[in-house]
mmCIF file of C-alpha atoms in Angstrom:
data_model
loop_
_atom_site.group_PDB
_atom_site.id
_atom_site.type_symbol
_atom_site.label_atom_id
_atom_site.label_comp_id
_atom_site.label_asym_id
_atom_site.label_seq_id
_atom_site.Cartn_x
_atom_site.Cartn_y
_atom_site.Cartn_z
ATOM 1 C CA UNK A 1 -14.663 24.446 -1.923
ATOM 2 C CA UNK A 2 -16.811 21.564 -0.624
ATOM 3 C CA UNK A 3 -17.748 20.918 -3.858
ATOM 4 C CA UNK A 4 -14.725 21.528 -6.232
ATOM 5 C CA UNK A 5 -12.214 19.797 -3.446
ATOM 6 C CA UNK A 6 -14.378 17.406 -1.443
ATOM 7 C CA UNK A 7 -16.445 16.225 -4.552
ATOM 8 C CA UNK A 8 -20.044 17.014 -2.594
ATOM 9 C CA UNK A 9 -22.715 17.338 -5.485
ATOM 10 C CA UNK A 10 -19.933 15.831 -7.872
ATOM 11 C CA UNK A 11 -17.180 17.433 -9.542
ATOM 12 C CA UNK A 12 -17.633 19.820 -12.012
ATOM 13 C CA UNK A 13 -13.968 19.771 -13.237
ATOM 14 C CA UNK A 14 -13.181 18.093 -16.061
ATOM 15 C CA UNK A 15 -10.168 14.883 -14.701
ATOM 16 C CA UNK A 16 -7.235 15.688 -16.934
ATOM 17 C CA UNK A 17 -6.474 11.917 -17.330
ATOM 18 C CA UNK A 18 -4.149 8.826 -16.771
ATOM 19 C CA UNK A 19 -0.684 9.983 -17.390
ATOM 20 C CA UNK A 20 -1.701 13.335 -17.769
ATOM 21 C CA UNK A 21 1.455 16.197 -17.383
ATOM 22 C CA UNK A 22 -0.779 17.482 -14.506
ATOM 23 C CA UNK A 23 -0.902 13.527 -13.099
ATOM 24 C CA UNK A 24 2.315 12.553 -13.196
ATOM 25 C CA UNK A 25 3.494 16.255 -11.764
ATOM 26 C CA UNK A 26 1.823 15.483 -8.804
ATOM 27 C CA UNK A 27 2.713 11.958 -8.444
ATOM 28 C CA UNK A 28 6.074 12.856 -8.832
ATOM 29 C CA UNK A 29 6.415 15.648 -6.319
ATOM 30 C CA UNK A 30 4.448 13.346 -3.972
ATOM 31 C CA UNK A 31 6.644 10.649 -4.294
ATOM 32 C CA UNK A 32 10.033 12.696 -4.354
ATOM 33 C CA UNK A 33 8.658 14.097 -0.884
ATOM 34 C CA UNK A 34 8.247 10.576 0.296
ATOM 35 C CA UNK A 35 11.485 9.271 -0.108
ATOM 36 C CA UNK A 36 13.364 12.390 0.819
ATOM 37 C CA UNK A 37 11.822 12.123 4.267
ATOM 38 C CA UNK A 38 12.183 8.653 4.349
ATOM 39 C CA UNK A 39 16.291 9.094 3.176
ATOM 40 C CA UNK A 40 16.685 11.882 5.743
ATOM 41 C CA UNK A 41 14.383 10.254 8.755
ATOM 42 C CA UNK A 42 16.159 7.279 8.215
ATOM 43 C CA UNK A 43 19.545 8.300 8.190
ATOM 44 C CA UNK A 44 19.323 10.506 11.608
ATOM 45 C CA UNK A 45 17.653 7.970 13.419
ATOM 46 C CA UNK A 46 19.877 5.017 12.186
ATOM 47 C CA UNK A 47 22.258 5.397 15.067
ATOM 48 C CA UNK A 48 19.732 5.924 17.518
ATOM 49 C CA UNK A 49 17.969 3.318 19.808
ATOM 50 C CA UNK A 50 14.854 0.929 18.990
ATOM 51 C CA UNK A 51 12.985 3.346 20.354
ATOM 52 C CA UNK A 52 13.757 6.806 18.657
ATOM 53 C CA UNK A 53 13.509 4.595 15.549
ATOM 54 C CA UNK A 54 10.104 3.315 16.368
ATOM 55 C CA UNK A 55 8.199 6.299 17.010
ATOM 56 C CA UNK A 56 8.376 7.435 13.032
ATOM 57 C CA UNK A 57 6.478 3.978 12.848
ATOM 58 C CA UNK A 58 4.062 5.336 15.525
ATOM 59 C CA UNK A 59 3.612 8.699 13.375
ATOM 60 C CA UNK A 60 3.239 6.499 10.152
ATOM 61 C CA UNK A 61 0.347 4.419 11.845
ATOM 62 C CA UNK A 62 -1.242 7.374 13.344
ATOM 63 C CA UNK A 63 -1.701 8.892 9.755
ATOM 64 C CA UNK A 64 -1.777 6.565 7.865
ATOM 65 C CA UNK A 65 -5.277 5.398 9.734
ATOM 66 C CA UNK A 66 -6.158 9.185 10.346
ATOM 67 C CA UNK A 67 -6.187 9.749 6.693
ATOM 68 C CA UNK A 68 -7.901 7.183 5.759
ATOM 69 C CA UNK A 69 -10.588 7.489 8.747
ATOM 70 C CA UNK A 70 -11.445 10.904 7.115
ATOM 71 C CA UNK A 71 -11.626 9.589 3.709
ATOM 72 C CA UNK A 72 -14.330 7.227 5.255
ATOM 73 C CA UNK A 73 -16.335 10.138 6.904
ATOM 74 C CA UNK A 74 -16.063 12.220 3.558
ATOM 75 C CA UNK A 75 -17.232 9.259 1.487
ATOM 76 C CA UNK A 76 -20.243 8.273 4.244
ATOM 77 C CA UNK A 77 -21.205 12.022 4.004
ATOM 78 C CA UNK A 78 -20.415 12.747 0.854
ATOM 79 C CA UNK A 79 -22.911 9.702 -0.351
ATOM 80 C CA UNK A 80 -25.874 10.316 2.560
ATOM 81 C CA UNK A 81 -25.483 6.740 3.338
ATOM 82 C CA UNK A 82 -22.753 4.495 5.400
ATOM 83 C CA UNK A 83 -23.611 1.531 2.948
ATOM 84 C CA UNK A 84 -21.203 3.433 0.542
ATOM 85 C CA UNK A 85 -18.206 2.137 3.191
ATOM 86 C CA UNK A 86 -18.678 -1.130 1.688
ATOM 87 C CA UNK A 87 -16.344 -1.063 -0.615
ATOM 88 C CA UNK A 88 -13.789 0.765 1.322
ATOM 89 C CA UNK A 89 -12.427 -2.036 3.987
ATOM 90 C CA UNK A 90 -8.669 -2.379 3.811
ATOM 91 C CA UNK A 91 -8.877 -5.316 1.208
ATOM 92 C CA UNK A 92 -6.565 -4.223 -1.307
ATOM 93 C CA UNK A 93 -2.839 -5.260 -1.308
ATOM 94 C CA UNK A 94 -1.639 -1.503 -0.391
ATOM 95 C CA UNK A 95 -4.983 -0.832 2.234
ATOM 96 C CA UNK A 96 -3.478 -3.790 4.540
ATOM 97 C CA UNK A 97 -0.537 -0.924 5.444
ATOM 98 C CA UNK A 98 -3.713 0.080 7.536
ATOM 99 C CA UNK A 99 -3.364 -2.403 10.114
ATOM 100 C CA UNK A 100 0.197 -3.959 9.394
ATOM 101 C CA UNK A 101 1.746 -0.302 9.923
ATOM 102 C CA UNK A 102 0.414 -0.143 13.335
ATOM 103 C CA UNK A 103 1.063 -3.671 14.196
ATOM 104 C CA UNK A 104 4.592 -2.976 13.166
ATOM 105 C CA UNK A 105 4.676 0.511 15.398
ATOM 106 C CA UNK A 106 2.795 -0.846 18.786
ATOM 107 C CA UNK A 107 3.932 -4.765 18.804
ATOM 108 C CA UNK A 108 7.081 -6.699 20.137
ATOM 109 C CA UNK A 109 8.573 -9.938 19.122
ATOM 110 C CA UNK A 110 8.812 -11.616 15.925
ATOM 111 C CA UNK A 111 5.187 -10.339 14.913
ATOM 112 C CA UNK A 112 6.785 -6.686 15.007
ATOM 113 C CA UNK A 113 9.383 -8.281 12.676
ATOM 114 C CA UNK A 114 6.926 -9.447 10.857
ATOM 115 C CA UNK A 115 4.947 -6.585 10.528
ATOM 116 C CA UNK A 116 7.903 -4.676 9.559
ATOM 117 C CA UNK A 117 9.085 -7.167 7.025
ATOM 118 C CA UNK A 118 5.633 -7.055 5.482
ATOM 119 C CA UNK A 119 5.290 -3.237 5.276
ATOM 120 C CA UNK A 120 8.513 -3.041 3.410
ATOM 121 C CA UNK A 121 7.636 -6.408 0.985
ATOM 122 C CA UNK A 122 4.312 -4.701 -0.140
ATOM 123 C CA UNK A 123 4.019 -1.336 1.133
ATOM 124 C CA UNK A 124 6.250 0.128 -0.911
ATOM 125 C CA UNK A 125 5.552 -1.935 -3.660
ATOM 126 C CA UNK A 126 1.587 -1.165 -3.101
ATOM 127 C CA UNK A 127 2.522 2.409 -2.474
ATOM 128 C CA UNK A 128 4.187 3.344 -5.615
ATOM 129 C CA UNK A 129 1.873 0.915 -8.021
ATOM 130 C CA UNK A 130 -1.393 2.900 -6.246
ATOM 131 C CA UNK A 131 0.549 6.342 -6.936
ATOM 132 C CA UNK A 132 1.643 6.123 -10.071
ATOM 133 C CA UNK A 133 0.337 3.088 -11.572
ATOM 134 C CA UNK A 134 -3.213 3.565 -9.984
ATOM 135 C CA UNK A 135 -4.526 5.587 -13.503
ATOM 136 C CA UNK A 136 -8.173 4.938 -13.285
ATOM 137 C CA UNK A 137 -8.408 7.708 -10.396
ATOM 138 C CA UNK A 138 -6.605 10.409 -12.939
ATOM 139 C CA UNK A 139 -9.805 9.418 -15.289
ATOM 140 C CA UNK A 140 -12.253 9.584 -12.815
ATOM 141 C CA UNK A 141 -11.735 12.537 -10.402
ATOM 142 C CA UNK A 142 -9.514 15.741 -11.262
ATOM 143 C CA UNK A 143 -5.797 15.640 -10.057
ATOM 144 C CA UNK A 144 -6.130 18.199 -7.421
ATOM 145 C CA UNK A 145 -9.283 16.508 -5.584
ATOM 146 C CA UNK A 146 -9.946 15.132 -2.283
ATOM 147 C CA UNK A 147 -10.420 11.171 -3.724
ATOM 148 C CA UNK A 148 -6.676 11.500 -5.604
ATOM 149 C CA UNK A 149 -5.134 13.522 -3.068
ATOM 150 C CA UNK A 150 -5.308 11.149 -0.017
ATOM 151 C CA UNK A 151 -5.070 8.337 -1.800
ATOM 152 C CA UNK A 152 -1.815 9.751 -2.485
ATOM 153 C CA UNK A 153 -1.111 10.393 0.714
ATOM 154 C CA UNK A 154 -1.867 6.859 2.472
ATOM 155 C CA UNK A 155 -0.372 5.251 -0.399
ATOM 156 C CA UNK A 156 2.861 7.505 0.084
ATOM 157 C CA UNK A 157 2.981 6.791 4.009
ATOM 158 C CA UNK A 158 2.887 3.084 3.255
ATOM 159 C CA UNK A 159 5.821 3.246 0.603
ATOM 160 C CA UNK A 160 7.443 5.879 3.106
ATOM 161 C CA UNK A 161 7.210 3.271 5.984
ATOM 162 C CA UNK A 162 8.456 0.479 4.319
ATOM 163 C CA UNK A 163 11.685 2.636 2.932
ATOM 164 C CA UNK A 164 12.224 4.454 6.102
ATOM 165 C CA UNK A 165 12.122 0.499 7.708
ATOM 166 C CA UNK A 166 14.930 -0.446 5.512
ATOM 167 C CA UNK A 167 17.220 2.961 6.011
ATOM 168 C CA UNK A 168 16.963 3.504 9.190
ATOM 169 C CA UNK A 169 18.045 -0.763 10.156
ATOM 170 C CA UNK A 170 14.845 -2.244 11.105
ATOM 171 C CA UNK A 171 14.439 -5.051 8.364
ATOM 172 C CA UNK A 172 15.251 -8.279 9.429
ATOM 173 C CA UNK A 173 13.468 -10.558 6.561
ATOM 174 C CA UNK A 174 14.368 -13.535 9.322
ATOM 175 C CA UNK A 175 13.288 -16.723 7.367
ATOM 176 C CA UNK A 176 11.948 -17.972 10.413
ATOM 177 C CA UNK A 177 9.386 -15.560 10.243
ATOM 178 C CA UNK A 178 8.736 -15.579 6.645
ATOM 179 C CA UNK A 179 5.343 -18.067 7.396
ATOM 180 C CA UNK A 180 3.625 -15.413 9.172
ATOM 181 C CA UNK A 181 4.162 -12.702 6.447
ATOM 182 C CA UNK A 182 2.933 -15.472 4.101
ATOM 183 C CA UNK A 183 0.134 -16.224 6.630
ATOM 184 C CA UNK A 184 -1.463 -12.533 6.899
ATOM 185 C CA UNK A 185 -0.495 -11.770 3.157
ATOM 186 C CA UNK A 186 -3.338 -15.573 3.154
ATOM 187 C CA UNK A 187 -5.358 -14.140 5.359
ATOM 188 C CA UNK A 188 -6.384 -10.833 3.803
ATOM 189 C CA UNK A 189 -6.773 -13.195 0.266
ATOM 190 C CA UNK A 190 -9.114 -15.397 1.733
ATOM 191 C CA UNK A 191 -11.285 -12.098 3.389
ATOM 192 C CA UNK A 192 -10.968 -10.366 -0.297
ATOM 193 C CA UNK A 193 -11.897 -13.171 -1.772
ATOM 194 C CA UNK A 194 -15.092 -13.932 0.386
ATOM 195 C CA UNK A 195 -15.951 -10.510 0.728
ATOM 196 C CA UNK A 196 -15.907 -10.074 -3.406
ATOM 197 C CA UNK A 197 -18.557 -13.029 -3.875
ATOM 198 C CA UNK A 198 -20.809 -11.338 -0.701
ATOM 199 C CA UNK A 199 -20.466 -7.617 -1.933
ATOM 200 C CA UNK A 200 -19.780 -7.898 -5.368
ATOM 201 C CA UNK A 201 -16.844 -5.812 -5.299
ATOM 202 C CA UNK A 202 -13.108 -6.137 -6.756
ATOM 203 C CA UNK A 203 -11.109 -6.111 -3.603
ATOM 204 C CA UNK A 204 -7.200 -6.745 -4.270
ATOM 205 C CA UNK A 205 -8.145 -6.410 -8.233
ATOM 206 C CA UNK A 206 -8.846 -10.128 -7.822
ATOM 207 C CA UNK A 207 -11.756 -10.415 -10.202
ATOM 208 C CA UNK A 208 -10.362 -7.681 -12.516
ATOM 209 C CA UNK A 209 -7.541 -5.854 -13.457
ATOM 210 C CA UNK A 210 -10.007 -2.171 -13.603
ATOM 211 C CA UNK A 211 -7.116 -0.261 -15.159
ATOM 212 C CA UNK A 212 -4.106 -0.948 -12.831
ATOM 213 C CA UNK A 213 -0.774 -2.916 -13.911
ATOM 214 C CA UNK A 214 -2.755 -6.055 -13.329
ATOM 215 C CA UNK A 215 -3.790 -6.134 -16.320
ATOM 216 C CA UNK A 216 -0.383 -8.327 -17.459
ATOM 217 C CA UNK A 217 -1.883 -11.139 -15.532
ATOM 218 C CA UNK A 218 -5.479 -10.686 -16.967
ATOM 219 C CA UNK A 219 -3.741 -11.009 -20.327
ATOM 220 C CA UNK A 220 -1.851 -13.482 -20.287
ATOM 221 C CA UNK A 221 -4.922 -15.791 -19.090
ATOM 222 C CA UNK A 222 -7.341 -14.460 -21.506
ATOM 223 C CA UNK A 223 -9.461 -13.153 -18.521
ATOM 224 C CA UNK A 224 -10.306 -16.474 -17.521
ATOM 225 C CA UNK A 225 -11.931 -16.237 -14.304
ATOM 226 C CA UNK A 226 -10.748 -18.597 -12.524
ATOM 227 C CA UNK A 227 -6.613 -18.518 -13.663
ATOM 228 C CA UNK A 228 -6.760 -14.833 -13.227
ATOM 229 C CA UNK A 229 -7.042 -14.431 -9.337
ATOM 230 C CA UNK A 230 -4.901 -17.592 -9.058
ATOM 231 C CA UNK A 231 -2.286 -16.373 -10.971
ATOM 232 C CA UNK A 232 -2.370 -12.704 -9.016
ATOM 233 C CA UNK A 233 -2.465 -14.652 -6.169
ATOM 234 C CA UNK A 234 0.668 -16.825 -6.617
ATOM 235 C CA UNK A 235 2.452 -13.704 -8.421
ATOM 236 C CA UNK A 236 2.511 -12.090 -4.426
ATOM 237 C CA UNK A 237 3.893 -14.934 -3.277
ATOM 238 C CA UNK A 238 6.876 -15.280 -5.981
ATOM 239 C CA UNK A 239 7.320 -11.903 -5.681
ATOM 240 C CA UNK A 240 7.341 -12.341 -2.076
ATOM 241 C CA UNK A 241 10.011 -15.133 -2.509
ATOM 242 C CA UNK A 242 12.621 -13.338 -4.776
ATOM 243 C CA UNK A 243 12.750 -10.347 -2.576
ATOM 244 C CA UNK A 244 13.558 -13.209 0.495
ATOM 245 C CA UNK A 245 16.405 -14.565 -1.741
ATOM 246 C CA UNK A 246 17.942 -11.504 -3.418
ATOM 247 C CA UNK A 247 17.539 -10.150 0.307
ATOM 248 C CA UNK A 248 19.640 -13.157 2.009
ATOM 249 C CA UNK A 249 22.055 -13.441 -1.008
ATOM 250 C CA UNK A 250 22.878 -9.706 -0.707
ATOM 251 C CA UNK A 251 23.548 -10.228 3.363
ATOM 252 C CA UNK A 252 25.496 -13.463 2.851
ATOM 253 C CA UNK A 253 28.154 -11.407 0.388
ATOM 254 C CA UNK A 254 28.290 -8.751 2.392
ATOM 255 C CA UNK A 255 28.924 -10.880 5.829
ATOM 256 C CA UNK A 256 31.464 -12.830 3.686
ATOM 257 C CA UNK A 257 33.151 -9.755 3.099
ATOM 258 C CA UNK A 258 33.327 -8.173 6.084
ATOM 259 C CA UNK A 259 35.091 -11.437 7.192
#
């Protein structure tokens, strides 16, 4: 079991591949599971105070950073050496759920808001793009493995957290707050950034596309190294700014409406 599930010694199993029936099975009942708890969690707590709403957030957190604390035991163990954890800080655009989910569960103010807004901005996109679109794990490890199953999993809490976020009521998307979003979304650029010159590494796909739908911006620059993580970079944020407008524009018809 260690070695077949956990991947100790290597897997023996042969990964059925990107796209695979047995890879997008999976993915699919993973992610049909995550938004029918997020549909039904949301819906019977909508009615409910702040803080029957909030404690889902508190269960999201609590996972989210249990699962990926064992990951980070299984890996250190798994490898003989803690140097492996290098490459495993919360660097990438989905692993920032890590710290943004609990921020969002145990703060107040407008950095809860905040929190909240940026959990449902990028963890749901991160969470379904590192499900489904994440198809350089499917060639690497089997489907039914330790490294592809809780990736799954924190991926699926973060999309889960952000939907839940915006069923149950708790998105506010306040434009007043929209610098701070902005300003950790800068923030965990900068560290990726740094860290990928110190370590070497490919944190937020910055210096590559390795497989994942990134690979539409590598493209279109021709690889260049220095347009590529610039245009990734200001991708997030135009993303980031549509979903503010589309958001606002949706609420301003609706509030017209109503009046």
């Amino acid at each position: 079991m260690f070695k077949e599930f956990f991947g100790y010694g290597g897997y023996t199993r042969e990964p059925e591949g990107a796209y695979s029936w047995q890879h997008l099975l999976f993915v699919g009942i993973v992610t049909l599971i995550m938004i029918g708890l997020a549909i039904f969690l949301g819906l019977r707590n909508r009615q409910k105070d702040d803080a029957t709403k909030n404690k889902v957030l508190v269960y999201s957190a609590i996972l989210i950073d249990g699962f990926e604390l064992l990951k980070l035991i299984i890996f250190a163990t798994r490898a003989h050496s803690i140097a492996t954890l290098r490459t495993s800080l919360p660097l990438f655009l989905c692993s920032i759920q890590l710290i943004t989910i609990p921020i969002a569960a145990f703060s107040k103010g407008r950095m809860k808001e905040a929190a909240m807004d940026f959990v449902v901005l990028f963890g749901i996109l991160g969470g379904i793009a590192g499900t489904i679109g994440a198809a350089q794990n499917y060639n690497a490890y089997p489907v039914l493995a330790f490294d592809n199953i809780v990736s799954a999993i924190t991926h699926n809490i973060s999309a889960f957290t952000g939907l839940y976020i915006i069923i149950v009521g708790l998105l506010t998307l306040k434009k007043e707050n929209a610098w701070i979003v902005g300003s950790i979304l800068l923030i965990f650029v900068a560290l990726a950034l740094l860290f990928n010159q110190l370590l070497d590494y490919n944190y937020m796909f910055l210096r590559s596309h390795d497989g994942t739908p990134y690979v539409i911006f590598y493209n279109m620059v021709k690889g260049n190294e220095t347009l590529y993580p610039l245009t990734v970079i200001f991708a997030f944020y135009i993303y980031m700014a549509i979903f503010y407008v589309v958001f606002h524009l949706i609420k301003n018809n609706k509030e017209k409406k109503a009046s």
